[in-house]
Short mmCIF file of C-alpha atoms in Angstrom, two decimals:
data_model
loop_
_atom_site.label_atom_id
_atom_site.label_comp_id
_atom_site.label_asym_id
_atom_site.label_seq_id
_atom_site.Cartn_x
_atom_site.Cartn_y
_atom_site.Cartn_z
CA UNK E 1 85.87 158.29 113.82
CA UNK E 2 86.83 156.66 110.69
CA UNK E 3 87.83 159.86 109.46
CA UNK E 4 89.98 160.06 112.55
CA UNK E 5 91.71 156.93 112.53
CA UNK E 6 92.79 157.02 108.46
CA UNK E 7 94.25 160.56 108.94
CA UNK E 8 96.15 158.56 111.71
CA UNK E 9 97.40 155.52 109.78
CA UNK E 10 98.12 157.47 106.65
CA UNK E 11 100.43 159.89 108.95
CA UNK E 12 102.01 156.99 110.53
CA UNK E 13 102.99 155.40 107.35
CA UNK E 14 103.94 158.30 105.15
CA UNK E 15 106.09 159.54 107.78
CA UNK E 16 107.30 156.25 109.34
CA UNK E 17 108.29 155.26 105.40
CA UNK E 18 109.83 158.91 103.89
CA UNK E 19 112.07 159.71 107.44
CA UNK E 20 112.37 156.21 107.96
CA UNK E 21 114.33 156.29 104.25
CA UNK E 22 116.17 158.89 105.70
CA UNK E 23 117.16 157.39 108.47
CA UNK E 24 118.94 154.20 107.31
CA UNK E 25 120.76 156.56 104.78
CA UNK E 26 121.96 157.75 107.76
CA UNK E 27 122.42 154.83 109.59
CA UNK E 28 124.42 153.31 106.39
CA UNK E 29 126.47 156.00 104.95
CA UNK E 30 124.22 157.16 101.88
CA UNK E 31 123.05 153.54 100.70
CA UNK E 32 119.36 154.87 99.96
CA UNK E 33 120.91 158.46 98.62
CA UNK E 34 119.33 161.55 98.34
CA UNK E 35 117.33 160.53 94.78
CA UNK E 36 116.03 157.47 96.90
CA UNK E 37 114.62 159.61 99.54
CA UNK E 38 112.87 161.97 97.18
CA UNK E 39 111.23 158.65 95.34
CA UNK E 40 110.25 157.18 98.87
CA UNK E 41 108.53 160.23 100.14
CA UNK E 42 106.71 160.91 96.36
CA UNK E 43 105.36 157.17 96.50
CA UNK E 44 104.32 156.83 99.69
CA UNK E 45 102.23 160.06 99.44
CA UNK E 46 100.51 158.54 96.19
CA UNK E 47 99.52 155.49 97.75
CA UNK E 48 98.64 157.06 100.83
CA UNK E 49 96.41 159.35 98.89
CA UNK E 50 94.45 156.50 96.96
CA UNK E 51 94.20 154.53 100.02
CA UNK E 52 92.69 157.39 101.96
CA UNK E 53 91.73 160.12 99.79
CA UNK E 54 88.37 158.75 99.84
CA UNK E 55 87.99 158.39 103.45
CA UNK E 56 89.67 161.74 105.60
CA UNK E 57 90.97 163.82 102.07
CA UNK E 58 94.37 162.63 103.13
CA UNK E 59 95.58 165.75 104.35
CA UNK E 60 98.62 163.79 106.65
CA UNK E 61 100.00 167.87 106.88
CA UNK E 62 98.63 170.29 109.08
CA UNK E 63 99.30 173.50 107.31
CA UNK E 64 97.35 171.52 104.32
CA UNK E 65 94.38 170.82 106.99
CA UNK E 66 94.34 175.02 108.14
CA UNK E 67 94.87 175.63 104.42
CA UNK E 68 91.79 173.74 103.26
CA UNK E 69 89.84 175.05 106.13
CA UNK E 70 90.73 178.64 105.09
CA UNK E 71 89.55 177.73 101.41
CA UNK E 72 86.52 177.13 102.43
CA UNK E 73 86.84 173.59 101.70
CA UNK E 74 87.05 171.82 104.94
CA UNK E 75 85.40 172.78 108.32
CA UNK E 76 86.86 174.76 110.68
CA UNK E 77 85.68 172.76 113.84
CA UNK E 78 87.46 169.99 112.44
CA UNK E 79 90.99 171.51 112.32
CA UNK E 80 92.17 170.77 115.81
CA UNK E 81 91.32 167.30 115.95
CA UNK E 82 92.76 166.47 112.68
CA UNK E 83 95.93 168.83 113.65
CA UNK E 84 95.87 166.14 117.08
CA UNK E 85 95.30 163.47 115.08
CA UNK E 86 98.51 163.88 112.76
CA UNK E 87 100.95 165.15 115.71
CA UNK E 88 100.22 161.61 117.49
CA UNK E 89 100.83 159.90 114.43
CA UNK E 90 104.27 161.56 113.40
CA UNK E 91 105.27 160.87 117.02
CA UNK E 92 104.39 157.08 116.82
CA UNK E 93 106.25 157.08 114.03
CA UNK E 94 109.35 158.21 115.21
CA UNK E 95 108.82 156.36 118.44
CA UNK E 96 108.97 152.90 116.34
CA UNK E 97 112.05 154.37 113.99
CA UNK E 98 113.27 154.70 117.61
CA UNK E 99 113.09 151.25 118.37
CA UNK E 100 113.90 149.82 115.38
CA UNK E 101 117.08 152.04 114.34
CA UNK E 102 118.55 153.18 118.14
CA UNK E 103 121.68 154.14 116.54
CA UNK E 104 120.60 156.71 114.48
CA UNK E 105 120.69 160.51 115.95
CA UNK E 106 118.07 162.31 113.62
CA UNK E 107 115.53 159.96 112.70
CA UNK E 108 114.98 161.64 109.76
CA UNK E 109 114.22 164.94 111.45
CA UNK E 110 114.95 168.17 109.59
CA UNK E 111 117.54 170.59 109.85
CA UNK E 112 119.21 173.29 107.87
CA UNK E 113 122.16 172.55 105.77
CA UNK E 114 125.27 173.71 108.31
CA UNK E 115 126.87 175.41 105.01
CA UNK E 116 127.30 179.17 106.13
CA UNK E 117 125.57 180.73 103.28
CA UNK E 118 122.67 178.58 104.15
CA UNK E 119 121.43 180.04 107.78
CA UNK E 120 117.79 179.67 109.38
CA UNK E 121 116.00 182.55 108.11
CA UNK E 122 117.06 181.18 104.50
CA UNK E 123 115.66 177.95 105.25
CA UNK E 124 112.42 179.83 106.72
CA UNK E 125 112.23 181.02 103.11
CA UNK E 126 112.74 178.44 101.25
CA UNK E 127 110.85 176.29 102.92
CA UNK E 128 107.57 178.75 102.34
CA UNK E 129 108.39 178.42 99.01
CA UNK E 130 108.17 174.79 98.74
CA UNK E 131 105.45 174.78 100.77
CA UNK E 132 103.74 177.59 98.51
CA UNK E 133 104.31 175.36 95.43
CA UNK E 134 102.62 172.18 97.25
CA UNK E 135 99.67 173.52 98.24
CA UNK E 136 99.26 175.50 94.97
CA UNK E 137 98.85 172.10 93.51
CA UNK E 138 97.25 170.52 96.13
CA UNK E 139 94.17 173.55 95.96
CA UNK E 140 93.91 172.56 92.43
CA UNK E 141 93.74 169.30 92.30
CA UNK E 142 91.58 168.49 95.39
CA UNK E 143 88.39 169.20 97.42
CA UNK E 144 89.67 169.08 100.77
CA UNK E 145 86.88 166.41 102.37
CA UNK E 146 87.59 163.64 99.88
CA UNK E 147 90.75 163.46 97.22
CA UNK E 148 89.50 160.59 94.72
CA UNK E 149 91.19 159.90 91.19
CA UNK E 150 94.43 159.87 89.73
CA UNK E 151 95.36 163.11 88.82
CA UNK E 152 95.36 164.29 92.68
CA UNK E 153 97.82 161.55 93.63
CA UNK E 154 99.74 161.60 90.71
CA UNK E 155 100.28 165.16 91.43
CA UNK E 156 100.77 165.65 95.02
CA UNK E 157 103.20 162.81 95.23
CA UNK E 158 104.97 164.40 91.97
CA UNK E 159 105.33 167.33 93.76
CA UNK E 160 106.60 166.08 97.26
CA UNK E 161 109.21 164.00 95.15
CA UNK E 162 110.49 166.67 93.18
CA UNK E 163 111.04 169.20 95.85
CA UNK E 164 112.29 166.43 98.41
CA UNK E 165 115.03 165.94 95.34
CA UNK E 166 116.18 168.95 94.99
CA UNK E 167 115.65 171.13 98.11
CA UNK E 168 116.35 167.93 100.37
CA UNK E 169 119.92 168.65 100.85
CA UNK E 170 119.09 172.06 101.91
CA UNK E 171 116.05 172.19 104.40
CA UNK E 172 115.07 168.91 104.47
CA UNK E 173 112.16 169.75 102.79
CA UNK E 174 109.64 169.10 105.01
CA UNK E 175 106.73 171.07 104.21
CA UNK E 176 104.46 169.66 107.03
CA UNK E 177 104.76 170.76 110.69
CA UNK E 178 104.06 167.57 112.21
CA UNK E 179 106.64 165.40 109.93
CA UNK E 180 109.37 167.53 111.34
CA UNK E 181 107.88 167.74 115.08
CA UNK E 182 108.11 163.71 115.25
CA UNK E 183 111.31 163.22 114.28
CA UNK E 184 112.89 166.40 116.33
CA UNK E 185 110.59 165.26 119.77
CA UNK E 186 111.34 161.98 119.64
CA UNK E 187 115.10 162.30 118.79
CA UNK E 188 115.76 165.69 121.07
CA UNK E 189 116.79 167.65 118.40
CA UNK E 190 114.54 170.33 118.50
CA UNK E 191 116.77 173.19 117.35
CA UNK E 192 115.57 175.23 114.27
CA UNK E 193 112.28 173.66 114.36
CA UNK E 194 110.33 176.82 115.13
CA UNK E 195 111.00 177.86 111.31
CA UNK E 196 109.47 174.07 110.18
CA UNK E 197 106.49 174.74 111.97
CA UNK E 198 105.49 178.12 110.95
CA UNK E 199 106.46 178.48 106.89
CA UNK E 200 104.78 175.86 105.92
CA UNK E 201 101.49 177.50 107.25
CA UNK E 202 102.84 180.89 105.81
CA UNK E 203 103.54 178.99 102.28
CA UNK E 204 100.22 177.14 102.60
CA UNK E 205 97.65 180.18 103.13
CA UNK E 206 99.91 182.00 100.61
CA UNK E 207 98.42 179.40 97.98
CA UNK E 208 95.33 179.99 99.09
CA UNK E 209 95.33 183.63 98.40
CA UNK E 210 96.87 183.06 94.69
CA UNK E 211 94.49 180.87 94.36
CA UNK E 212 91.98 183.04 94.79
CA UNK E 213 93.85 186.03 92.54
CA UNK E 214 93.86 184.05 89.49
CA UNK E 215 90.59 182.35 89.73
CA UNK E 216 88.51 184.91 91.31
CA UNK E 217 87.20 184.93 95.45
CA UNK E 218 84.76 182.28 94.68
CA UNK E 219 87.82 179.52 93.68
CA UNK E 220 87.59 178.19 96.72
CA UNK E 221 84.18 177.74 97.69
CA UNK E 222 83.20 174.08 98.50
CA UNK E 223 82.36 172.21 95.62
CA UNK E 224 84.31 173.92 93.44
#
């Protein structure tokens, strides 16, 4: 249960902080910019990571929890709670942004950029990619049933910053099917968010399987 419960409050807060960014740059014209979002979300994973990692592996995503679980680092039997477990959380989340910031229309939800040469099925792809990259460091860096140490904050959160930077105006860049079915529940926006919450499972096994290319089909055993 303990498990349970800090897979819950690191959810809530690293979604609740990183679309709650996003929303009072929306609410305020661009005060907390684009670079400020990227920062918010890379930090708040980090801490969330060393105040967790320890306790659930900190998976707050989860494509990351069916990744793991497919790596042979996490058990299956476990998935659907902790998939539950992260759903309710990005929802509470964006039930309090609701409160809080009633003005705003997204809540931080995630969308496609509306440019013409930008269209779903782009997004779809891109945001495999990103996804692809994350868990490629995440599978390196981390055993799946506790993340403990520096180096697997450090890099996760360096990751989710970099890619929130520069693919943000884009796709959003969520990366994580329940951060983007919070905010588009919540806020009633739910169009386009079929493609945010298959790639990132697509991007996520896709790891996986490099994974297991370069390092051989025992990379991913537990306790590797």
């Amino acid at each position: 249960m303990k498990r349970y419960f800090s897979e819950f409050l690191g959810t809530f807060t690293l979604i609740f902080c990183g679309t709650g960014a996003m929303t009072i740059n929306e609410i305020t014209g661009g005060s907390v910019t684009g670079v400020g979002i990227g920062i918010t979300w890379g930090f708040i994973v980090i801490a969330m990571i060393y105040a967790f990692g320890d306790i659930s592996g900190a998976h707050f995503n989860p494509a990351v929890t069916v990744a793991f679980a497919f790596a042979k680092k996490f058990s299956w039997k476990e998935v659907p709670i902790y998939i539950a477990v992260q759903c309710l959380a990005a929802l509470a989340a964006s039930g309090v942004l609701l409160y809080l910031f009633p003005a705003s229309e997204w809540l931080g939800g995630t969308q496609p950029s509306v440019a013409p040469y930008f269209p779903p099925i782009k997004a779809f792809v891109l945001e495999i990619i990103l996804t692809f990259f994350l868990m490629l460091v995440i599978i390196n860096v981390s055993t799946g049933a506790k993340e403990i140490g520096i180096i697997a904050g450090l890099a996760i959160g360096g990751v989710v910053m970099l890619e929130a930077i520069f693919a943000g105006p884009m796709t959003n860049a969520s990366m994580n099917p329940a951060r983007s079915l919070g905010p588009a529940f919540v806020s009633g926006h739910l169009e386009n968010l079929w493609l945010y919450l298959t790639a990132p499972f697509i991007g996520a096994i896709l790891a996986v399987l490099s994974c297991r290319l370069v390092k051989g089909d025992d990379c991913c055993d537990e306790g590797c």
